[in-house]
Amino acid sequence: GVGNGGSTRAACAWARAVPGRRVLALERALKDSVAADLAPACQGVLEMRSGDAFAALDWALHSVGAQNHSVALLLDGPKGRVAVRMAEDALRRFPGLRVAAIHDVPRLDRRYRDEDGRHLTRVAMEASPCLQVFSDESWYVANYARQIDADAEWDDDSANTGSYGPVLGAFVRGGSDFCA
């Protein structure tokens, strides 16, 4: 999902950093204003497609060569445990998929939470047999996040979320039996 374009803009910056990288984004209904905002930042590295992850994820992973080439996936929709199951399944079926990340997985959440206030997506990721890492881990924040976020604009909601910044959770392929 593209939403307001923040994650897509970040992915385009990642792609521009190394020649040959590209971004394929799926959005159910892309706003014209968001497309116009993304155009300068993403020119030459972004392929925008209309579609829903439930129907188009396999097509998207096949089209970027996830069977044979290294690919990273960022899911920003669907949300919750459905996103976790979708990421795990994609990792099982696409050997070239090296990272499957899920957007917006802080430690605590008022809306999508268990009885202890823990974010349901994060709880499901932590229970997964897949190797996981979160961008709000203390070692990551201390060594990378504050540098990466130096020019970023976001509201500090850590008192409510228990996390630093907009949190990304990622499954990282470690070996051939990953997510078995």
CSV table of N, CA and C in Angstrom, one decimal:
chain,number,residue,atom,x,y,z
A,1,GLY,N,0.8,-1.2,0.0
A,1,GLY,CA,0.0,0.0,0.0
A,1,GLY,C,0.8,1.2,0.0
A,2,VAL,N,0.4,2.3,-0.7
A,2,VAL,CA,1.1,3.5,-0.8
A,2,VAL,C,0.6,4.6,0.2
A,3,GLY,N,-0.7,4.6,0.4
A,3,GLY,CA,-1.2,5.6,1.4
A,3,GLY,C,-0.9,7.0,1.0
A,4,ASN,N,-0.2,7.7,1.9
A,4,ASN,CA,0.3,9.1,1.6
A,4,ASN,C,1.7,9.1,1.0
A,5,GLY,N,2.3,8.0,0.8
A,5,GLY,CA,3.6,8.0,0.0
A,5,GLY,C,4.8,8.0,0.8
A,6,GLY,N,4.8,8.1,2.2
A,6,GLY,CA,6.0,8.2,3.0
A,6,GLY,C,6.9,7.0,2.8
A,7,SER,N,6.3,5.8,2.9
A,7,SER,CA,7.1,4.6,2.8
A,7,SER,C,7.6,4.4,1.4
A,8,THR,N,6.8,4.7,0.4
A,8,THR,CA,7.2,4.6,-1.0
A,8,THR,C,8.4,5.5,-1.3
A,9,ARG,N,8.3,6.7,-0.7
A,9,ARG,CA,9.4,7.7,-0.9
A,9,ARG,C,10.7,7.2,-0.3
A,10,ALA,N,10.6,6.6,0.9
A,10,ALA,CA,11.8,6.0,1.5
A,10,ALA,C,12.3,4.8,0.7
A,11,ALA,N,11.4,4.0,0.1
A,11,ALA,CA,11.9,2.9,-0.7
A,11,ALA,C,12.6,3.4,-2.0
A,12,CYS,N,12.1,4.5,-2.5
A,12,CYS,CA,12.7,5.1,-3.7
A,12,CYS,C,14.1,5.6,-3.4
A,13,ALA,N,14.2,6.2,-2.2
A,13,ALA,CA,15.6,6.7,-1.8
A,13,ALA,C,16.5,5.5,-1.7
A,14,TRP,N,16.0,4.4,-1.1
A,14,TRP,CA,16.8,3.2,-1.0
A,14,TRP,C,17.2,2.7,-2.4
A,15,ALA,N,16.3,2.7,-3.3
A,15,ALA,CA,16.5,2.2,-4.7
A,15,ALA,C,17.5,3.1,-5.4
A,16,ARG,N,17.4,4.4,-5.2
A,16,ARG,CA,18.3,5.3,-5.9
A,16,ARG,C,19.8,5.2,-5.4
A,17,ALA,N,20.0,4.7,-4.2
A,17,ALA,CA,21.3,4.6,-3.6
A,17,ALA,C,22.2,3.6,-4.3
A,18,VAL,N,21.7,2.6,-5.0
A,18,VAL,CA,22.5,1.6,-5.7
A,18,VAL,C,21.9,1.4,-7.1
A,19,PRO,N,22.7,1.6,-8.1
A,19,PRO,CA,22.1,1.3,-9.5
A,19,PRO,C,21.6,-0.1,-9.6
A,20,GLY,N,20.5,-0.2,-10.3
A,20,GLY,CA,19.9,-1.5,-10.6
A,20,GLY,C,18.7,-1.8,-9.6
A,21,ARG,N,18.6,-1.2,-8.5
A,21,ARG,CA,17.5,-1.4,-7.6
A,21,ARG,C,16.3,-0.7,-8.2
A,22,ARG,N,15.1,-1.3,-7.9
A,22,ARG,CA,13.8,-0.7,-8.3
A,22,ARG,C,12.8,-1.0,-7.3
A,23,VAL,N,11.7,-0.3,-7.4
A,23,VAL,CA,10.6,-0.4,-6.4
A,23,VAL,C,9.3,-0.7,-7.3
A,24,LEU,N,8.6,-1.7,-6.9
A,24,LEU,CA,7.3,-2.0,-7.4
A,24,LEU,C,6.2,-1.8,-6.3
A,25,ALA,N,5.3,-0.9,-6.5
A,25,ALA,CA,4.3,-0.6,-5.5
A,25,ALA,C,2.9,-0.9,-5.9
A,26,LEU,N,2.2,-1.6,-5.1
A,26,LEU,CA,0.8,-1.9,-5.3
A,26,LEU,C,-0.1,-1.0,-4.5
A,27,GLU,N,-1.1,-0.4,-5.1
A,27,GLU,CA,-2.0,0.4,-4.3
A,27,GLU,C,-3.4,0.2,-4.9
A,28,ARG,N,-4.4,0.0,-4.0
A,28,ARG,CA,-5.8,-0.2,-4.5
A,28,ARG,C,-6.3,1.0,-5.1
A,29,ALA,N,-6.1,2.2,-4.6
A,29,ALA,CA,-6.6,3.4,-5.1
A,29,ALA,C,-5.6,4.5,-4.9
A,30,LEU,N,-4.7,4.8,-5.8
A,30,LEU,CA,-3.7,5.8,-5.6
A,30,LEU,C,-4.3,7.2,-5.8
A,31,LYS,N,-4.1,8.1,-4.9
A,31,LYS,CA,-4.5,9.4,-5.0
A,31,LYS,C,-3.7,10.2,-6.0
A,32,ASP,N,-4.3,11.0,-6.8
A,32,ASP,CA,-3.5,11.8,-7.8
A,32,ASP,C,-2.5,12.7,-7.2
A,33,SER,N,-2.8,13.2,-6.0
A,33,SER,CA,-1.9,14.1,-5.3
A,33,SER,C,-0.7,13.4,-4.8
A,34,VAL,N,-0.9,12.2,-4.4
A,34,VAL,CA,0.2,11.4,-3.9
A,34,VAL,C,1.1,11.0,-5.0
A,35,ALA,N,0.5,10.6,-6.1
A,35,ALA,CA,1.3,10.2,-7.3
A,35,ALA,C,2.2,11.4,-7.8
A,36,ALA,N,1.6,12.6,-7.8
A,36,ALA,CA,2.3,13.8,-8.2
A,36,ALA,C,3.5,14.1,-7.2
A,37,ASP,N,3.3,13.9,-5.9
A,37,ASP,CA,4.3,14.1,-4.9
A,37,ASP,C,5.4,13.1,-5.1
A,38,LEU,N,5.1,11.8,-5.4
A,38,LEU,CA,6.1,10.8,-5.6
A,38,LEU,C,6.9,10.9,-6.8
A,39,ALA,N,6.4,11.5,-7.9
A,39,ALA,CA,7.0,11.5,-9.2
A,39,ALA,C,8.5,12.0,-9.1
A,40,PRO,N,8.8,13.2,-8.5
A,40,PRO,CA,10.2,13.6,-8.5
A,40,PRO,C,11.1,12.7,-7.7
A,41,ALA,N,10.7,12.2,-6.6
A,41,ALA,CA,11.5,11.4,-5.7
A,41,ALA,C,11.7,10.0,-6.3
A,42,CYS,N,10.8,9.5,-7.1
A,42,CYS,CA,10.8,8.2,-7.5
A,42,CYS,C,11.1,8.0,-9.0
A,43,GLN,N,11.3,9.0,-9.8
A,43,GLN,CA,11.5,8.9,-11.2
A,43,GLN,C,12.6,7.9,-11.6
A,44,GLY,N,12.2,7.0,-12.4
A,44,GLY,CA,13.2,6.0,-12.9
A,44,GLY,C,13.4,4.8,-12.0
A,45,VAL,N,12.8,4.8,-10.8
A,45,VAL,CA,13.0,3.6,-9.9
A,45,VAL,C,11.7,3.0,-9.5
A,46,LEU,N,10.6,3.7,-9.7
A,46,LEU,CA,9.3,3.2,-9.2
A,46,LEU,C,8.4,2.8,-10.4
A,47,GLU,N,7.8,1.6,-10.2
A,47,GLU,CA,6.7,1.1,-11.0
A,47,GLU,C,5.5,1.0,-10.2
A,48,MET,N,4.5,1.8,-10.5
A,48,MET,CA,3.3,1.8,-9.7
A,48,MET,C,2.2,1.0,-10.4
A,49,ARG,N,1.6,0.1,-9.6
A,49,ARG,CA,0.6,-0.7,-10.2
A,49,ARG,C,-0.7,-0.7,-9.3
A,50,SER,N,-1.8,-0.7,-9.9
A,50,SER,CA,-3.1,-0.8,-9.2
A,50,SER,C,-3.3,-2.2,-8.9
A,51,GLY,N,-3.7,-2.5,-7.6
A,51,GLY,CA,-3.9,-3.8,-7.2
A,51,GLY,C,-4.0,-4.0,-5.7
A,52,ASP,N,-4.5,-5.1,-5.3
A,52,ASP,CA,-4.6,-5.5,-3.9
A,52,ASP,C,-3.6,-6.6,-3.6
A,53,ALA,N,-3.0,-6.6,-2.5
A,53,ALA,CA,-2.0,-7.6,-2.1
A,53,ALA,C,-2.5,-9.0,-2.1
A,54,PHE,N,-3.8,-9.1,-1.7
A,54,PHE,CA,-4.4,-10.5,-1.7
A,54,PHE,C,-4.4,-11.1,-3.1
A,55,ALA,N,-4.7,-10.3,-4.1
A,55,ALA,CA,-4.8,-10.7,-5.5
A,55,ALA,C,-3.5,-10.6,-6.3
A,56,ALA,N,-2.7,-9.7,-6.0
A,56,ALA,CA,-1.6,-9.3,-6.8
A,56,ALA,C,-0.2,-9.6,-6.3
A,57,LEU,N,-0.1,-10.1,-5.0
A,57,LEU,CA,1.3,-10.3,-4.5
A,57,LEU,C,2.1,-11.3,-5.2
A,58,ASP,N,1.5,-12.5,-5.5
A,58,ASP,CA,2.2,-13.5,-6.3
A,58,ASP,C,2.7,-13.0,-7.6
A,59,TRP,N,1.8,-12.3,-8.3
A,59,TRP,CA,2.2,-11.7,-9.6
A,59,TRP,C,3.3,-10.7,-9.4
A,60,ALA,N,3.3,-9.9,-8.4
A,60,ALA,CA,4.3,-8.9,-8.2
A,60,ALA,C,5.7,-9.6,-7.9
A,61,LEU,N,5.7,-10.6,-7.0
A,61,LEU,CA,6.9,-11.3,-6.7
A,61,LEU,C,7.5,-12.0,-7.9
A,62,HIS,N,6.6,-12.7,-8.7
A,62,HIS,CA,7.1,-13.3,-9.9
A,62,HIS,C,7.7,-12.3,-10.9
A,63,SER,N,7.0,-11.1,-11.0
A,63,SER,CA,7.4,-10.1,-12.0
A,63,SER,C,8.8,-9.5,-11.7
A,64,VAL,N,9.1,-9.5,-10.4
A,64,VAL,CA,10.4,-8.9,-10.0
A,64,VAL,C,11.5,-10.0,-9.8
A,65,GLY,N,11.1,-11.3,-10.1
A,65,GLY,CA,12.1,-12.3,-10.1
A,65,GLY,C,12.4,-12.9,-8.8
A,66,ALA,N,11.5,-12.9,-7.9
A,66,ALA,CA,11.7,-13.4,-6.5
A,66,ALA,C,12.0,-15.0,-6.4
A,67,GLN,N,11.9,-15.6,-7.6
A,67,GLN,CA,12.3,-17.0,-7.6
A,67,GLN,C,13.8,-17.2,-7.6
A,68,ASN,N,14.5,-16.2,-8.3
A,68,ASN,CA,15.9,-16.4,-8.6
A,68,ASN,C,16.7,-15.2,-8.2
A,69,HIS,N,16.1,-14.1,-7.9
A,69,HIS,CA,16.9,-12.8,-7.6
A,69,HIS,C,16.6,-12.4,-6.2
A,70,SER,N,17.5,-11.7,-5.6
A,70,SER,CA,17.2,-11.1,-4.2
A,70,SER,C,16.2,-10.0,-4.3
A,71,VAL,N,15.2,-10.2,-3.4
A,71,VAL,CA,14.1,-9.3,-3.4
A,71,VAL,C,13.7,-9.0,-1.9
A,72,ALA,N,13.3,-7.7,-1.7
A,72,ALA,CA,12.8,-7.3,-0.4
A,72,ALA,C,11.3,-6.9,-0.5
A,73,LEU,N,10.5,-7.3,0.4
A,73,LEU,CA,9.1,-7.0,0.4
A,73,LEU,C,8.7,-6.2,1.6
A,74,LEU,N,8.0,-5.1,1.4
A,74,LEU,CA,7.4,-4.3,2.5
A,74,LEU,C,5.9,-4.3,2.3
A,75,LEU,N,5.3,-4.9,3.3
A,75,LEU,CA,3.8,-4.9,3.4
A,75,LEU,C,3.3,-3.7,4.3
A,76,ASP,N,2.5,-2.9,3.6
A,76,ASP,CA,1.9,-1.8,4.4
A,76,ASP,C,0.4,-1.9,4.2
A,77,GLY,N,-0.1,-3.1,4.2
A,77,GLY,CA,-1.4,-3.4,4.0
A,77,GLY,C,-1.4,-4.8,3.3
A,78,PRO,N,-2.1,-5.7,3.7
A,78,PRO,CA,-3.0,-5.7,4.9
A,78,PRO,C,-2.3,-5.5,6.2
A,79,LYS,N,-3.0,-5.4,7.2
A,79,LYS,CA,-2.5,-5.2,8.6
A,79,LYS,C,-2.7,-6.4,9.4
A,80,GLY,N,-2.1,-6.5,10.6
A,80,GLY,CA,-2.4,-7.5,11.6
A,80,GLY,C,-1.8,-8.8,11.2
A,81,ARG,N,-2.4,-9.9,11.8
A,81,ARG,CA,-1.9,-11.2,11.7
A,81,ARG,C,-2.0,-11.7,10.2
A,82,VAL,N,-2.9,-11.1,9.5
A,82,VAL,CA,-3.0,-11.5,8.0
A,82,VAL,C,-1.7,-11.1,7.3
A,83,ALA,N,-1.2,-9.9,7.6
A,83,ALA,CA,0.1,-9.5,7.0
A,83,ALA,C,1.2,-10.5,7.4
A,84,VAL,N,1.2,-10.9,8.7
A,84,VAL,CA,2.3,-11.9,9.1
A,84,VAL,C,2.2,-13.2,8.3
A,85,ARG,N,1.0,-13.7,8.2
A,85,ARG,CA,0.8,-15.0,7.5
A,85,ARG,C,1.2,-14.8,6.0
A,86,MET,N,0.8,-13.6,5.4
A,86,MET,CA,1.2,-13.4,4.0
A,86,MET,C,2.7,-13.3,3.9
A,87,ALA,N,3.4,-12.7,4.8
A,87,ALA,CA,4.9,-12.6,4.7
A,87,ALA,C,5.5,-13.9,4.9
A,88,GLU,N,5.0,-14.7,5.8
A,88,GLU,CA,5.6,-16.1,6.0
A,88,GLU,C,5.4,-16.9,4.8
A,89,ASP,N,4.2,-16.9,4.3
A,89,ASP,CA,3.9,-17.7,3.1
A,89,ASP,C,4.7,-17.3,1.9
A,90,ALA,N,4.9,-16.0,1.7
A,90,ALA,CA,5.8,-15.5,0.6
A,90,ALA,C,7.2,-16.0,0.8
A,91,LEU,N,7.7,-16.0,2.0
A,91,LEU,CA,9.1,-16.4,2.2
A,91,LEU,C,9.2,-17.9,2.0
A,92,ARG,N,8.2,-18.7,2.3
A,92,ARG,CA,8.3,-20.1,2.0
A,92,ARG,C,8.3,-20.4,0.5
A,93,ARG,N,7.5,-19.7,-0.2
A,93,ARG,CA,7.3,-20.0,-1.7
A,93,ARG,C,8.3,-19.3,-2.6
A,94,PHE,N,9.0,-18.2,-2.2
A,94,PHE,CA,9.8,-17.5,-3.1
A,94,PHE,C,11.3,-17.5,-2.5
A,95,PRO,N,12.1,-18.3,-3.0
A,95,PRO,CA,13.5,-18.4,-2.5
A,95,PRO,C,14.3,-17.2,-2.6
A,96,GLY,N,14.0,-16.3,-3.5
A,96,GLY,CA,14.8,-15.1,-3.7
A,96,GLY,C,14.4,-14.0,-2.7
A,97,LEU,N,13.2,-14.2,-2.1
A,97,LEU,CA,12.8,-13.2,-1.1
A,97,LEU,C,13.6,-13.3,0.1
A,98,ARG,N,14.4,-12.2,0.4
A,98,ARG,CA,15.4,-12.2,1.5
A,98,ARG,C,14.8,-11.5,2.7
A,99,VAL,N,14.0,-10.5,2.6
A,99,VAL,CA,13.4,-9.8,3.7
A,99,VAL,C,11.9,-9.6,3.4
A,100,ALA,N,11.1,-9.8,4.4
A,100,ALA,CA,9.7,-9.5,4.3
A,100,ALA,C,9.3,-8.7,5.5
A,101,ALA,N,9.1,-7.4,5.2
A,101,ALA,CA,8.9,-6.4,6.3
A,101,ALA,C,7.4,-6.0,6.4
A,102,ILE,N,7.0,-5.7,7.6
A,102,ILE,CA,5.6,-5.2,7.8
A,102,ILE,C,5.7,-3.9,8.5
A,103,HIS,N,5.0,-2.9,8.0
A,103,HIS,CA,5.0,-1.6,8.4
A,103,HIS,C,4.1,-1.4,9.7
A,104,ASP,N,4.4,-0.5,10.6
A,104,ASP,CA,3.6,-0.1,11.7
A,104,ASP,C,3.4,-1.2,12.7
A,105,VAL,N,4.4,-1.7,13.4
A,105,VAL,CA,4.3,-2.7,14.4
A,105,VAL,C,5.0,-2.3,15.7
A,106,PRO,N,4.5,-1.2,16.3
A,106,PRO,CA,5.1,-0.8,17.6
A,106,PRO,C,4.8,-1.8,18.7
A,107,ARG,N,5.4,-1.7,19.8
A,107,ARG,CA,5.2,-2.6,20.9
A,107,ARG,C,3.8,-2.6,21.5
A,108,LEU,N,3.2,-1.4,21.6
A,108,LEU,CA,1.9,-1.2,22.1
A,108,LEU,C,1.0,-0.5,21.1
A,109,ASP,N,-0.3,-0.8,21.2
A,109,ASP,CA,-1.2,-0.2,20.3
A,109,ASP,C,-2.6,-0.1,20.9
A,110,ARG,N,-3.2,1.0,20.8
A,110,ARG,CA,-4.6,1.2,21.4
A,110,ARG,C,-5.7,0.4,20.6
A,111,ARG,N,-5.5,0.3,19.3
A,111,ARG,CA,-6.5,-0.3,18.5
A,111,ARG,C,-6.4,-1.8,18.3
A,112,TYR,N,-5.2,-2.2,17.8
A,112,TYR,CA,-5.0,-3.6,17.5
A,112,TYR,C,-4.1,-4.2,18.5
A,113,ARG,N,-4.7,-4.6,19.6
A,113,ARG,CA,-3.9,-5.1,20.8
A,113,ARG,C,-4.5,-6.3,21.4
A,114,ASP,N,-3.6,-7.0,22.2
A,114,ASP,CA,-4.1,-8.1,23.0
A,114,ASP,C,-4.5,-7.6,24.4
A,115,GLU,N,-4.8,-8.4,25.3
A,115,GLU,CA,-5.2,-8.0,26.7
A,115,GLU,C,-4.2,-7.2,27.4
A,116,ASP,N,-2.9,-7.4,27.0
A,116,ASP,CA,-1.8,-6.6,27.7
A,116,ASP,C,-1.4,-5.4,26.9
A,117,GLY,N,-2.2,-5.0,25.9
A,117,GLY,CA,-1.9,-3.8,25.1
A,117,GLY,C,-0.9,-4.0,24.1
A,118,ARG,N,-0.3,-5.2,23.9
A,118,ARG,CA,0.7,-5.5,22.9
A,118,ARG,C,0.1,-5.5,21.5
A,119,HIS,N,0.8,-4.9,20.5
A,119,HIS,CA,0.3,-4.8,19.1
A,119,HIS,C,0.2,-6.3,18.6
A,120,LEU,N,-1.0,-6.6,18.1
A,120,LEU,CA,-1.3,-8.0,17.6
A,120,LEU,C,-0.4,-8.4,16.5
A,121,THR,N,0.0,-7.5,15.6
A,121,THR,CA,0.9,-7.9,14.5
A,121,THR,C,2.3,-8.3,15.1
A,122,ARG,N,2.7,-7.5,16.0
A,122,ARG,CA,4.0,-7.8,16.6
A,122,ARG,C,4.0,-9.1,17.4
A,123,VAL,N,2.9,-9.3,18.1
A,123,VAL,CA,2.8,-10.6,18.9
A,123,VAL,C,2.9,-11.8,17.9
A,124,ALA,N,2.2,-11.7,16.8
A,124,ALA,CA,2.2,-12.8,15.8
A,124,ALA,C,3.6,-12.9,15.2
A,125,MET,N,4.3,-11.8,14.9
A,125,MET,CA,5.7,-11.9,14.4
A,125,MET,C,6.6,-12.5,15.4
A,126,GLU,N,6.5,-12.2,16.6
A,126,GLU,CA,7.4,-12.7,17.7
A,126,GLU,C,7.1,-14.2,17.9
A,127,ALA,N,5.9,-14.7,17.6
A,127,ALA,CA,5.6,-16.1,17.8
A,127,ALA,C,5.9,-16.9,16.5
A,128,SER,N,6.3,-16.3,15.5
A,128,SER,CA,6.7,-17.0,14.2
A,128,SER,C,8.0,-17.8,14.3
A,129,PRO,N,8.0,-18.8,13.5
A,129,PRO,CA,9.3,-19.6,13.5
A,129,PRO,C,10.4,-18.8,12.6
A,130,CYS,N,10.0,-17.8,12.0
A,130,CYS,CA,10.9,-17.0,11.2
A,130,CYS,C,11.8,-16.1,12.0
A,131,LEU,N,13.0,-15.8,11.6
A,131,LEU,CA,13.9,-14.9,12.2
A,131,LEU,C,13.3,-13.5,12.0
A,132,GLN,N,13.2,-12.8,13.1
A,132,GLN,CA,12.6,-11.4,13.0
A,132,GLN,C,13.5,-10.4,13.7
A,133,VAL,N,13.3,-9.2,13.2
A,133,VAL,CA,14.0,-8.0,13.8
A,133,VAL,C,13.1,-6.8,13.7
A,134,PHE,N,13.2,-5.9,14.7
A,134,PHE,CA,12.3,-4.8,14.7
A,134,PHE,C,13.1,-3.5,14.8
A,135,SER,N,12.6,-2.5,14.1
A,135,SER,CA,13.4,-1.2,14.1
A,135,SER,C,13.4,-0.4,15.3
A,136,ASP,N,12.7,-0.9,16.4
A,136,ASP,CA,12.7,-0.2,17.6
A,136,ASP,C,13.5,-0.9,18.7
A,137,GLU,N,14.2,-1.9,18.3
A,137,GLU,CA,15.1,-2.6,19.2
A,137,GLU,C,16.2,-1.6,19.7
A,138,SER,N,16.6,-1.7,20.9
A,138,SER,CA,17.5,-0.7,21.5
A,138,SER,C,18.9,-0.6,20.7
A,139,TRP,N,19.4,-1.8,20.2
A,139,TRP,CA,20.7,-1.7,19.5
A,139,TRP,C,20.5,-1.1,18.2
A,140,TYR,N,19.3,-1.2,17.5
A,140,TYR,CA,19.1,-0.6,16.2
A,140,TYR,C,18.9,0.9,16.4
A,141,VAL,N,18.1,1.3,17.3
A,141,VAL,CA,17.9,2.7,17.6
A,141,VAL,C,19.2,3.4,17.9
A,142,ALA,N,20.0,2.9,18.8
A,142,ALA,CA,21.2,3.5,19.1
A,142,ALA,C,22.2,3.6,18.0
A,143,ASN,N,22.3,2.6,17.1
A,143,ASN,CA,23.3,2.6,16.1
A,143,ASN,C,22.8,3.1,14.7
A,144,TYR,N,21.5,3.1,14.4
A,144,TYR,CA,21.1,3.4,13.1
A,144,TYR,C,19.9,4.4,13.0
A,145,ALA,N,18.8,4.1,13.8
A,145,ALA,CA,17.6,4.8,13.6
A,145,ALA,C,17.7,6.3,13.7
A,146,ARG,N,18.4,6.8,14.8
A,146,ARG,CA,18.4,8.2,15.0
A,146,ARG,C,19.2,8.9,13.8
A,147,GLN,N,20.2,8.2,13.3
A,147,GLN,CA,20.9,8.8,12.1
A,147,GLN,C,20.0,8.8,10.9
A,148,ILE,N,19.3,7.7,10.6
A,148,ILE,CA,18.5,7.6,9.5
A,148,ILE,C,17.3,8.6,9.5
A,149,ASP,N,16.8,8.8,10.7
A,149,ASP,CA,15.7,9.7,11.0
A,149,ASP,C,16.0,11.1,11.2
A,150,ALA,N,17.3,11.5,11.0
A,150,ALA,CA,17.8,12.8,11.3
A,150,ALA,C,16.9,13.9,10.6
A,151,ASP,N,16.5,13.7,9.4
A,151,ASP,CA,15.7,14.7,8.7
A,151,ASP,C,14.3,14.3,8.5
A,152,ALA,N,13.9,13.2,9.2
A,152,ALA,CA,12.5,12.7,9.0
A,152,ALA,C,11.6,13.6,9.9
A,153,GLU,N,10.3,13.7,9.5
A,153,GLU,CA,9.3,14.4,10.2
A,153,GLU,C,8.3,13.4,10.7
A,154,TRP,N,8.1,13.2,12.0
A,154,TRP,CA,7.1,12.3,12.5
A,154,TRP,C,6.8,12.7,13.9
A,155,ASP,N,5.7,12.4,14.4
A,155,ASP,CA,5.3,12.7,15.7
A,155,ASP,C,5.8,11.7,16.7
A,156,ASP,N,6.5,12.1,17.7
A,156,ASP,CA,7.0,11.2,18.7
A,156,ASP,C,5.8,10.7,19.6
A,157,ASP,N,5.4,9.5,19.4
A,157,ASP,CA,4.3,8.9,20.1
A,157,ASP,C,4.8,7.8,21.0
A,158,SER,N,6.1,7.8,21.4
A,158,SER,CA,6.7,6.7,22.1
A,158,SER,C,6.0,6.4,23.5
A,159,ALA,N,5.5,7.5,24.1
A,159,ALA,CA,4.8,7.3,25.4
A,159,ALA,C,3.6,6.4,25.3
A,160,ASN,N,3.0,6.4,24.1
A,160,ASN,CA,1.8,5.5,23.9
A,160,ASN,C,2.1,4.2,23.2
A,161,THR,N,3.2,4.2,22.4
A,161,THR,CA,3.5,3.0,21.6
A,161,THR,C,4.6,2.1,22.3
A,162,GLY,N,5.4,2.7,23.2
A,162,GLY,CA,6.5,2.0,23.8
A,162,GLY,C,7.6,1.8,22.8
A,163,SER,N,7.6,2.5,21.7
A,163,SER,CA,8.6,2.3,20.6
A,163,SER,C,9.1,3.6,20.1
A,164,TYR,N,10.3,3.6,19.5
A,164,TYR,CA,10.9,4.8,18.9
A,164,TYR,C,10.4,4.8,17.5
A,165,GLY,N,9.8,5.9,17.1
A,165,GLY,CA,9.5,6.1,15.7
A,165,GLY,C,8.5,5.2,15.0
A,166,PRO,N,8.3,5.3,13.7
A,166,PRO,CA,7.4,4.4,13.0
A,166,PRO,C,8.2,3.1,12.9
A,167,VAL,N,7.6,2.0,13.4
A,167,VAL,CA,8.3,0.8,13.6
A,167,VAL,C,8.0,-0.2,12.4
A,168,LEU,N,9.1,-0.8,12.0
A,168,LEU,CA,9.1,-1.8,10.9
A,168,LEU,C,9.5,-3.1,11.6
A,169,GLY,N,8.8,-4.1,11.3
A,169,GLY,CA,9.1,-5.5,11.7
A,169,GLY,C,9.5,-6.2,10.5
A,170,ALA,N,10.6,-7.0,10.6
A,170,ALA,CA,11.0,-7.7,9.4
A,170,ALA,C,11.4,-9.2,9.7
A,171,PHE,N,11.0,-10.1,8.8
A,171,PHE,CA,11.5,-11.4,8.8
A,171,PHE,C,12.7,-11.4,7.8
A,172,VAL,N,13.8,-12.0,8.3
A,172,VAL,CA,15.0,-12.0,7.5
A,172,VAL,C,15.4,-13.4,7.2
A,173,ARG,N,15.6,-13.8,5.9
A,173,ARG,CA,16.0,-15.1,5.6
A,173,ARG,C,17.4,-15.4,6.1
A,174,GLY,N,17.4,-16.6,6.9
A,174,GLY,CA,18.7,-16.9,7.5
A,174,GLY,C,19.3,-18.2,6.9
A,175,GLY,N,18.5,-19.1,6.3
A,175,GLY,CA,19.0,-20.3,5.7
A,175,GLY,C,18.0,-21.0,4.9
A,176,SER,N,18.3,-22.2,4.4
A,176,SER,CA,17.4,-22.9,3.5
A,176,SER,C,16.1,-23.3,4.2
A,177,ASP,N,16.1,-23.6,5.5
A,177,ASP,CA,15.0,-24.1,6.2
A,177,ASP,C,14.2,-23.0,6.9
A,178,PHE,N,14.5,-21.7,6.4
A,178,PHE,CA,13.8,-20.6,7.0
A,178,PHE,C,12.3,-20.6,6.9
A,179,CYS,N,11.7,-20.3,8.0
A,179,CYS,CA,10.2,-20.3,8.0
A,179,CYS,C,9.6,-21.7,7.7
A,180,ALA,N,10.3,-22.7,8.0
A,180,ALA,CA,9.8,-24.1,7.6
A,180,ALA,C,8.5,-24.4,8.4
